[in-house]
Amino acid sequence: MDEGGSRIRRRVSVCKRNRPSLASICAPTTRTELEPGEEEEDEEDVMAGSRRRKTVGLQAVEQNDSEEDMFGDYDSFAENSLLAQVDDLEQKFMQLPEHETHAADFATEDLCSENIKNKLSITTVSNCTEYKTDLHTKNQSEHEDVPLEPSDDLLYAVPSSQVLFFENLQNSSNDLGDRSIEEKDRNSFSYKTMNEELLGHIEEPQQSDEFSSKVRTSSDMNRRKSVKDHLKSAMTVNAKAQTPVFSKSKQLKEKLLSKEINVAKKAIESPSDDRGPFYSLPSKVRDLYVQLKGIEKLYEWQHTCLTLNSVQERKNLIYSLPTSGGKTLVAEILMLQELLCRRKDVLMILPYVAIVQEKLHMIGEGSRGAILEMTLAKILYTSKTTQIIGMSATLNNVEDLQEFLRAEYYTSQFRPVELKEYLKINDTIYEVDSKAESGMTFSRLLDYKYSDVLRKMDPDHLVALVTEVIPNYSCLVFCPSKKNCENVAEMLCKFLSKEYLKHRETEKCEVIKNLRNISSGNLCPVLKHTIPFGVAYHHSGLTSDERKLLEEAYSTGVLCLFTCTSTLAAGVNLPARRVILRAPYVAKEFLKRNQYKQMIGRAGRAGIDTVGESILILQEKDKQQVLELISRPLENCYSHLVEEFTKGIQSLFLSLIGLKIATNLDEIYHFMNGTFFGVQQKILLKDKSLWEVTVESLRYLTEKGLLGKDTVHKSEEKLQCNFHITKLGRASFKGTIDLAYCDILYRDLKKGLEGLVLESLLHLIYLTTPYDLVSQCDPDWMIYFRQFSQLSPAEQNVATLLGVSESFIGKKASGQAIRKKVDKDVVNRLYLSFVLYTLLKDTNIWSVSEKFNLPRGYIQNLLTGAASFSSCVLHFCEELEEFWVYRALLVELTKKLTYCVKAELIPLMEVTGVLEGRAKQLYNAGYKSLVHLANANPEVLIRTIDHLSRRQAKQIVSSAKMLLHEKAEALQEEVEELLRVPSDFPGTVGASLEKA
């Protein structure tokens, strides 16, 4: 092999090793001083313009804007220069006989013979171009450069403009029209083919000498641009184009993450003990837990649970530990395994909207438990591959749950922070001790100087108990009622030292300011008084925005004490150093063991406190009952399918038939045997069998007109009935309407069609006011009469149609006896409709709360329930043709109830992170639509909108873009659906058109 070929190979190796872009290879460079021991380049290399980069002593590349001088010495065609050999190579190749007859076979076996020692292949897959270099040389000692590694990435070496150039070049050649295949192949120059033939022929210079005697024909010259011209054109584009900067470290991390996911995926599927870098997950997950949550190492029980054979084999699992034991982390890791490694979906079911971010099970509680049981039963019946994970802090009859879920069970008594339980009777505090005969042992006497006034105001010594902890540590005081929470918070602040006002004073002022901002300038007078002391109340009377702000302030230590109801114990992650139970009651009911364990489980914060304390305050009269409470086992968990009859077993049967999971008596009975209720049927059913309950429920649904029967002849001895869902049943099923109200809803909607009042929204609002909230309503008749008298004639006409008159309300307000029979539920429902109607007009929860003397949290819950029920009624009406008029009307009403803002703000409220106050700011700044926000510049938003952080601005813009993209995709799908040939198109013409 001659020196020219050797030099070219050396250039390729040096450039590849130092990873410059092709543009930088082709640009002029400045000669650098040689380091000691470095060999001088021979004169021929210098004349040929081979300005290769050195590994040391590099200088900056000089810019040259002149296109003629852009390539410097590389533009010369001296013997052995790169472009000269390329040009010579093309001339030789164009005269090959094979090329004239087989233009499509651009790289033939003759050109890629086994004598080729070096080859450089460049392949483009989708938008990613990779270099694959395989160097094998006989005389390695002749080269001073390190050989190339086979898996180097083009992203680090080639600018994107180079890739785009060849893509555009190939695309343009494909659009040449009706040329012959030969002409297309000659003009569509492939980057891959160019390099293969270029370097392939460089390896055989002797063959080049043989080809040099042949001359290309003029027709070939006209048909095909030379490789030289393509290279020069590409170099011109590259030199002028601005090359995007690729983050090498970022791409290395992404490459490593992808590799680890593949490794973890293989590990999950293999029986090996090697489960991947972090419990079958990439190490990136472990790093994120350290970075975001400060979790550097898992507890021993967590490690044991995650490495159980049952978990690795994807069997169903129930695990139970005390509160604060770290159960959620295990669930998160298992979900991430499904999402990242197995590429499967995950569904997490939670009982309360308020704790959607906090995770708890509630299978044994009322209608929520019945819905959860139905969902799990359907999964178990229809899918054998879905894995179910159940977690709980309080479980007793776990064997029943195991049988129902066909699950393994893991439990541990581990708690990261020790919990000490105390009882307080008068001035004495006792420690709960299961070893003691009485169940408790003396601990200490309260030592706190009480004045007569303080003793009268605080007979339970709450001030003494909380001041032992706050402000340096946090404290929760559980109270029996919402009103008691507010009273206790105010009482405590009356007797706290003024020194408490100085603790994190600036941050507490910021909390008050933020509360005003989210409430349109309003602030609860109780919170205004208590927050400066670091105290606040927490119950359902707060709005969701208020709760969120207060919880954040408590979590960060700005607030040190919450007076709260038992709902906070049901999963909201707000632990404390000390938990005080104001009384052993929830409302008027005595505490259950499970409730007690949930409350005291809030005590002790892992990583912050070394110990947690709970103190239950009790009177002497409750002593024996409390001792039984702390010593008895946890209550059993039971199915609620039968107790919640319309929301339970009947709804289940309707959905089974509607979804065609089970359609006859035998199938439905078989399904019922697999439910949690089926497991506990001997305990729960005393007078009837499961078969009788199943038959009665199906008969009830049939008589109510929700199901129909189809008799199928199965054998000579037995007839089998198949059930089908009726239109009313499908409407109830699709609208998820409680079956107790489906016939009432149908009757109300039907009656509404006879005289629907559309001069205002009141009539529609009445039809979408939730039925299940009516029984909780206790109208203030004076307020009722005042609001009624302010109605317009058209609005009063709605009340008249419902049978409610102004005189009826007036007599109620004055306390007079009423002889006229009026449906109480209608009257109460109309009162709630007035609340909602006023709220939609004012769009201010605080003003409506004042007008109707109702807690703002209650009004917000009413609004949320009405928006949800309005959506349900809409789906109900969509299934029944006679209610066509409601469809368009309810779409707009649902939006109004969902956002409860003026109509012009609704499009902005769809964007994540935009509430009413922010929507007003954006609208006033000129951002009046989704398109405006999608095209907004976050930096401009920050300067335009007050109190908007960069993170929030970016979130708003990205959310708007996503919503806009989704709407565009929906429209595109609609267009495609309109243009698609129907599948039932008659004849063969439709089939052939569809294929085309």
Short mmCIF file of N, CA and C in Angstrom, two decimals, residues 725-813:
data_model
loop_
_atom_site.label_atom_id
_atom_site.label_comp_id
_atom_site.label_asym_id
_atom_site.label_seq_id
_atom_site.Cartn_x
_atom_site.Cartn_y
_atom_site.Cartn_z
N ILE A 725 -78.60 -5.50 29.09
CA ILE A 725 -78.83 -4.21 29.74
C ILE A 725 -79.78 -3.38 28.89
N THR A 726 -80.77 -2.74 29.51
CA THR A 726 -81.73 -1.90 28.79
C THR A 726 -81.14 -0.51 28.55
N LYS A 727 -81.90 0.33 27.82
CA LYS A 727 -81.42 1.69 27.57
C LYS A 727 -81.28 2.47 28.87
N LEU A 728 -82.25 2.32 29.76
CA LEU A 728 -82.16 3.00 31.06
C LEU A 728 -81.01 2.45 31.88
N GLY A 729 -80.83 1.14 31.83
CA GLY A 729 -79.72 0.53 32.55
C GLY A 729 -78.38 0.99 32.01
N ARG A 730 -78.28 1.07 30.67
CA ARG A 730 -77.02 1.54 30.07
C ARG A 730 -76.76 2.99 30.42
N ALA A 731 -77.81 3.80 30.44
CA ALA A 731 -77.65 5.21 30.81
C ALA A 731 -77.16 5.34 32.24
N SER A 732 -77.73 4.54 33.14
CA SER A 732 -77.30 4.56 34.54
C SER A 732 -75.87 4.06 34.69
N PHE A 733 -75.55 3.03 33.92
CA PHE A 733 -74.21 2.45 33.97
C PHE A 733 -73.17 3.41 33.41
N LYS A 734 -73.46 3.99 32.23
CA LYS A 734 -72.51 4.92 31.62
C LYS A 734 -72.36 6.20 32.43
N GLY A 735 -73.45 6.63 33.07
CA GLY A 735 -73.38 7.85 33.87
C GLY A 735 -72.96 7.63 35.31
N THR A 736 -72.69 6.36 35.67
CA THR A 736 -72.34 5.98 37.05
C THR A 736 -73.32 6.60 38.05
N ILE A 737 -74.59 6.50 37.73
CA ILE A 737 -75.64 7.04 38.60
C ILE A 737 -75.95 6.01 39.68
N ASP A 738 -76.05 6.47 40.93
CA ASP A 738 -76.45 5.60 42.02
C ASP A 738 -77.84 5.04 41.68
N LEU A 739 -77.96 3.72 41.72
CA LEU A 739 -79.22 3.09 41.31
C LEU A 739 -80.38 3.48 42.21
N ALA A 740 -80.12 4.01 43.38
CA ALA A 740 -81.19 4.48 44.26
C ALA A 740 -81.86 5.72 43.69
N TYR A 741 -81.14 6.42 42.80
CA TYR A 741 -81.65 7.69 42.28
C TYR A 741 -81.92 7.66 40.78
N CYS A 742 -81.62 6.57 40.09
CA CYS A 742 -81.71 6.59 38.62
C CYS A 742 -83.14 6.82 38.14
N ASP A 743 -84.14 6.21 38.79
CA ASP A 743 -85.52 6.44 38.36
C ASP A 743 -86.00 7.83 38.75
N ILE A 744 -85.51 8.37 39.89
CA ILE A 744 -85.85 9.75 40.29
C ILE A 744 -85.27 10.74 39.30
N LEU A 745 -84.01 10.51 38.90
CA LEU A 745 -83.36 11.38 37.93
C LEU A 745 -84.11 11.35 36.60
N TYR A 746 -84.50 10.17 36.17
CA TYR A 746 -85.24 10.05 34.90
C TYR A 746 -86.55 10.84 34.98
N ARG A 747 -87.25 10.71 36.11
CA ARG A 747 -88.53 11.41 36.28
C ARG A 747 -88.32 12.93 36.31
N ASP A 748 -87.27 13.40 37.01
CA ASP A 748 -87.00 14.84 37.08
C ASP A 748 -86.64 15.42 35.71
N LEU A 749 -85.82 14.69 34.95
CA LEU A 749 -85.44 15.16 33.62
C LEU A 749 -86.65 15.17 32.67
N LYS A 750 -87.49 14.16 32.80
CA LYS A 750 -88.68 14.07 31.96
C LYS A 750 -89.63 15.23 32.27
N LYS A 751 -89.81 15.50 33.54
CA LYS A 751 -90.67 16.60 33.95
C LYS A 751 -90.09 17.94 33.53
N GLY A 752 -88.75 18.04 33.56
CA GLY A 752 -88.11 19.28 33.16
C GLY A 752 -88.37 19.63 31.72
N LEU A 753 -88.52 18.63 30.85
CA LEU A 753 -88.79 18.87 29.43
C LEU A 753 -90.14 19.54 29.21
N GLU A 754 -91.07 19.36 30.15
CA GLU A 754 -92.41 19.94 30.00
C GLU A 754 -92.40 21.46 30.15
N GLY A 755 -91.44 21.99 30.90
CA GLY A 755 -91.39 23.44 31.07
C GLY A 755 -90.02 23.91 31.48
N LEU A 756 -89.02 23.58 30.69
CA LEU A 756 -87.65 23.93 31.04
C LEU A 756 -87.43 25.43 30.93
N VAL A 757 -87.06 26.05 32.03
CA VAL A 757 -86.83 27.50 32.07
C VAL A 757 -85.37 27.78 31.74
N LEU A 758 -85.16 28.49 30.64
CA LEU A 758 -83.79 28.74 30.18
C LEU A 758 -83.40 30.22 30.23
N GLU A 759 -84.24 31.04 30.90
CA GLU A 759 -83.89 32.45 31.04
C GLU A 759 -82.73 32.63 32.02
N SER A 760 -82.49 31.62 32.84
CA SER A 760 -81.34 31.62 33.75
C SER A 760 -80.88 30.18 33.90
N LEU A 761 -79.79 30.00 34.64
CA LEU A 761 -79.22 28.66 34.83
C LEU A 761 -79.85 27.90 35.99
N LEU A 762 -80.77 28.53 36.73
CA LEU A 762 -81.27 27.94 37.97
C LEU A 762 -81.91 26.58 37.75
N HIS A 763 -82.74 26.44 36.71
CA HIS A 763 -83.43 25.17 36.49
C HIS A 763 -82.45 24.05 36.19
N LEU A 764 -81.46 24.33 35.33
CA LEU A 764 -80.44 23.32 35.00
C LEU A 764 -79.60 22.97 36.23
N ILE A 765 -79.30 23.99 37.03
CA ILE A 765 -78.51 23.74 38.24
C ILE A 765 -79.28 22.84 39.20
N TYR A 766 -80.59 23.07 39.33
CA TYR A 766 -81.40 22.21 40.19
C TYR A 766 -81.32 20.75 39.72
N LEU A 767 -81.39 20.53 38.41
CA LEU A 767 -81.38 19.16 37.86
C LEU A 767 -80.04 18.48 38.06
N THR A 768 -78.96 19.25 38.30
CA THR A 768 -77.63 18.66 38.48
C THR A 768 -77.12 18.80 39.91
N THR A 769 -77.98 19.20 40.83
CA THR A 769 -77.59 19.23 42.24
C THR A 769 -77.61 17.80 42.79
N PRO A 770 -76.52 17.33 43.39
CA PRO A 770 -76.41 15.92 43.79
C PRO A 770 -77.49 15.52 44.80
N TYR A 771 -78.11 14.37 44.56
CA TYR A 771 -79.16 13.86 45.45
C TYR A 771 -78.61 13.48 46.82
N ASP A 772 -77.38 12.92 46.84
CA ASP A 772 -76.87 12.40 48.10
C ASP A 772 -76.48 13.49 49.09
N LEU A 773 -76.45 14.77 48.65
CA LEU A 773 -76.15 15.87 49.57
C LEU A 773 -77.40 16.48 50.16
N VAL A 774 -78.55 16.11 49.60
CA VAL A 774 -79.80 16.71 50.04
C VAL A 774 -80.11 16.36 51.48
N SER A 775 -79.87 15.11 51.86
CA SER A 775 -80.19 14.68 53.22
C SER A 775 -79.33 15.38 54.26
N GLN A 776 -78.15 15.88 53.86
CA GLN A 776 -77.26 16.57 54.79
C GLN A 776 -77.62 18.05 54.94
N CYS A 777 -78.56 18.52 54.12
CA CYS A 777 -78.89 19.94 54.10
C CYS A 777 -79.87 20.29 55.22
N ASP A 778 -79.57 21.35 55.94
CA ASP A 778 -80.46 21.87 56.99
C ASP A 778 -80.62 23.37 56.74
N PRO A 779 -81.62 23.76 55.94
CA PRO A 779 -81.73 25.15 55.50
C PRO A 779 -81.94 26.13 56.65
N ASP A 780 -81.35 27.30 56.51
CA ASP A 780 -81.66 28.43 57.38
C ASP A 780 -82.83 29.15 56.72
N TRP A 781 -84.02 29.06 57.32
CA TRP A 781 -85.23 29.51 56.64
C TRP A 781 -85.27 31.02 56.43
N MET A 782 -84.68 31.77 57.31
CA MET A 782 -84.64 33.22 57.10
C MET A 782 -83.78 33.56 55.88
N ILE A 783 -82.63 32.89 55.77
CA ILE A 783 -81.78 33.10 54.59
C ILE A 783 -82.51 32.60 53.34
N TYR A 784 -83.19 31.47 53.47
CA TYR A 784 -83.94 30.89 52.35
C TYR A 784 -84.95 31.91 51.82
N PHE A 785 -85.74 32.51 52.75
CA PHE A 785 -86.77 33.46 52.35
C PHE A 785 -86.15 34.70 51.70
N ARG A 786 -85.03 35.19 52.28
CA ARG A 786 -84.36 36.38 51.74
C ARG A 786 -83.88 36.12 50.31
N GLN A 787 -83.27 34.94 50.07
CA GLN A 787 -82.77 34.61 48.73
C GLN A 787 -83.92 34.39 47.76
N PHE A 788 -84.99 33.79 48.24
CA PHE A 788 -86.15 33.52 47.38
C PHE A 788 -86.79 34.82 46.91
N SER A 789 -86.91 35.76 47.82
CA SER A 789 -87.57 37.04 47.49
C SER A 789 -86.76 37.87 46.50
N GLN A 790 -85.47 37.58 46.37
CA GLN A 790 -84.61 38.32 45.44
C GLN A 790 -84.60 37.73 44.03
N LEU A 791 -85.30 36.61 43.84
CA LEU A 791 -85.32 35.96 42.53
C LEU A 791 -86.14 36.76 41.54
N SER A 792 -85.76 36.66 40.27
CA SER A 792 -86.55 37.27 39.20
C SER A 792 -87.81 36.45 38.98
N PRO A 793 -88.82 36.98 38.27
CA PRO A 793 -90.04 36.22 38.01
C PRO A 793 -89.77 34.88 37.32
N ALA A 794 -88.83 34.88 36.37
CA ALA A 794 -88.52 33.63 35.66
C ALA A 794 -87.91 32.62 36.61
N GLU A 795 -87.05 33.10 37.53
CA GLU A 795 -86.41 32.19 38.49
C GLU A 795 -87.42 31.68 39.52
N GLN A 796 -88.35 32.54 39.91
CA GLN A 796 -89.39 32.08 40.83
C GLN A 796 -90.32 31.08 40.16
N ASN A 797 -90.42 31.19 38.84
CA ASN A 797 -91.24 30.24 38.08
C ASN A 797 -90.67 28.82 38.18
N VAL A 798 -89.33 28.71 38.29
CA VAL A 798 -88.70 27.40 38.47
C VAL A 798 -89.17 26.78 39.77
N ALA A 799 -89.17 27.57 40.85
CA ALA A 799 -89.63 27.08 42.15
C ALA A 799 -91.10 26.67 42.08
N THR A 800 -91.91 27.46 41.35
CA THR A 800 -93.33 27.14 41.23
C THR A 800 -93.53 25.80 40.52
N LEU A 801 -92.73 25.56 39.44
CA LEU A 801 -92.81 24.29 38.73
C LEU A 801 -92.47 23.12 39.63
N LEU A 802 -91.59 23.36 40.60
CA LEU A 802 -91.17 22.30 41.53
C LEU A 802 -92.13 22.17 42.70
N GLY A 803 -93.11 23.08 42.77
CA GLY A 803 -94.10 22.99 43.85
C GLY A 803 -93.72 23.75 45.09
N VAL A 804 -92.72 24.63 44.99
CA VAL A 804 -92.26 25.40 46.14
C VAL A 804 -92.64 26.86 45.91
N SER A 805 -93.39 27.45 46.83
CA SER A 805 -93.84 28.83 46.67
C SER A 805 -93.17 29.74 47.70
N GLU A 806 -93.26 31.06 47.41
CA GLU A 806 -92.67 32.04 48.34
C GLU A 806 -93.41 32.03 49.68
N SER A 807 -94.73 31.79 49.63
CA SER A 807 -95.50 31.77 50.88
C SER A 807 -95.10 30.59 51.76
N PHE A 808 -94.79 29.46 51.10
CA PHE A 808 -94.36 28.29 51.86
C PHE A 808 -93.06 28.58 52.61
N ILE A 809 -92.07 29.18 51.90
CA ILE A 809 -90.79 29.50 52.52
C ILE A 809 -90.99 30.56 53.60
N GLY A 810 -91.88 31.56 53.33
CA GLY A 810 -92.14 32.63 54.30
C GLY A 810 -92.73 32.12 55.59
N LYS A 811 -93.64 31.18 55.47
CA LYS A 811 -94.26 30.61 56.67
C LYS A 811 -93.24 29.80 57.47
N LYS A 812 -92.37 29.10 56.76
CA LYS A 812 -91.30 28.35 57.44
C LYS A 812 -90.38 29.30 58.19
N ALA A 813 -90.06 30.43 57.53
CA ALA A 813 -89.15 31.40 58.16
C ALA A 813 -89.78 32.02 59.40
#
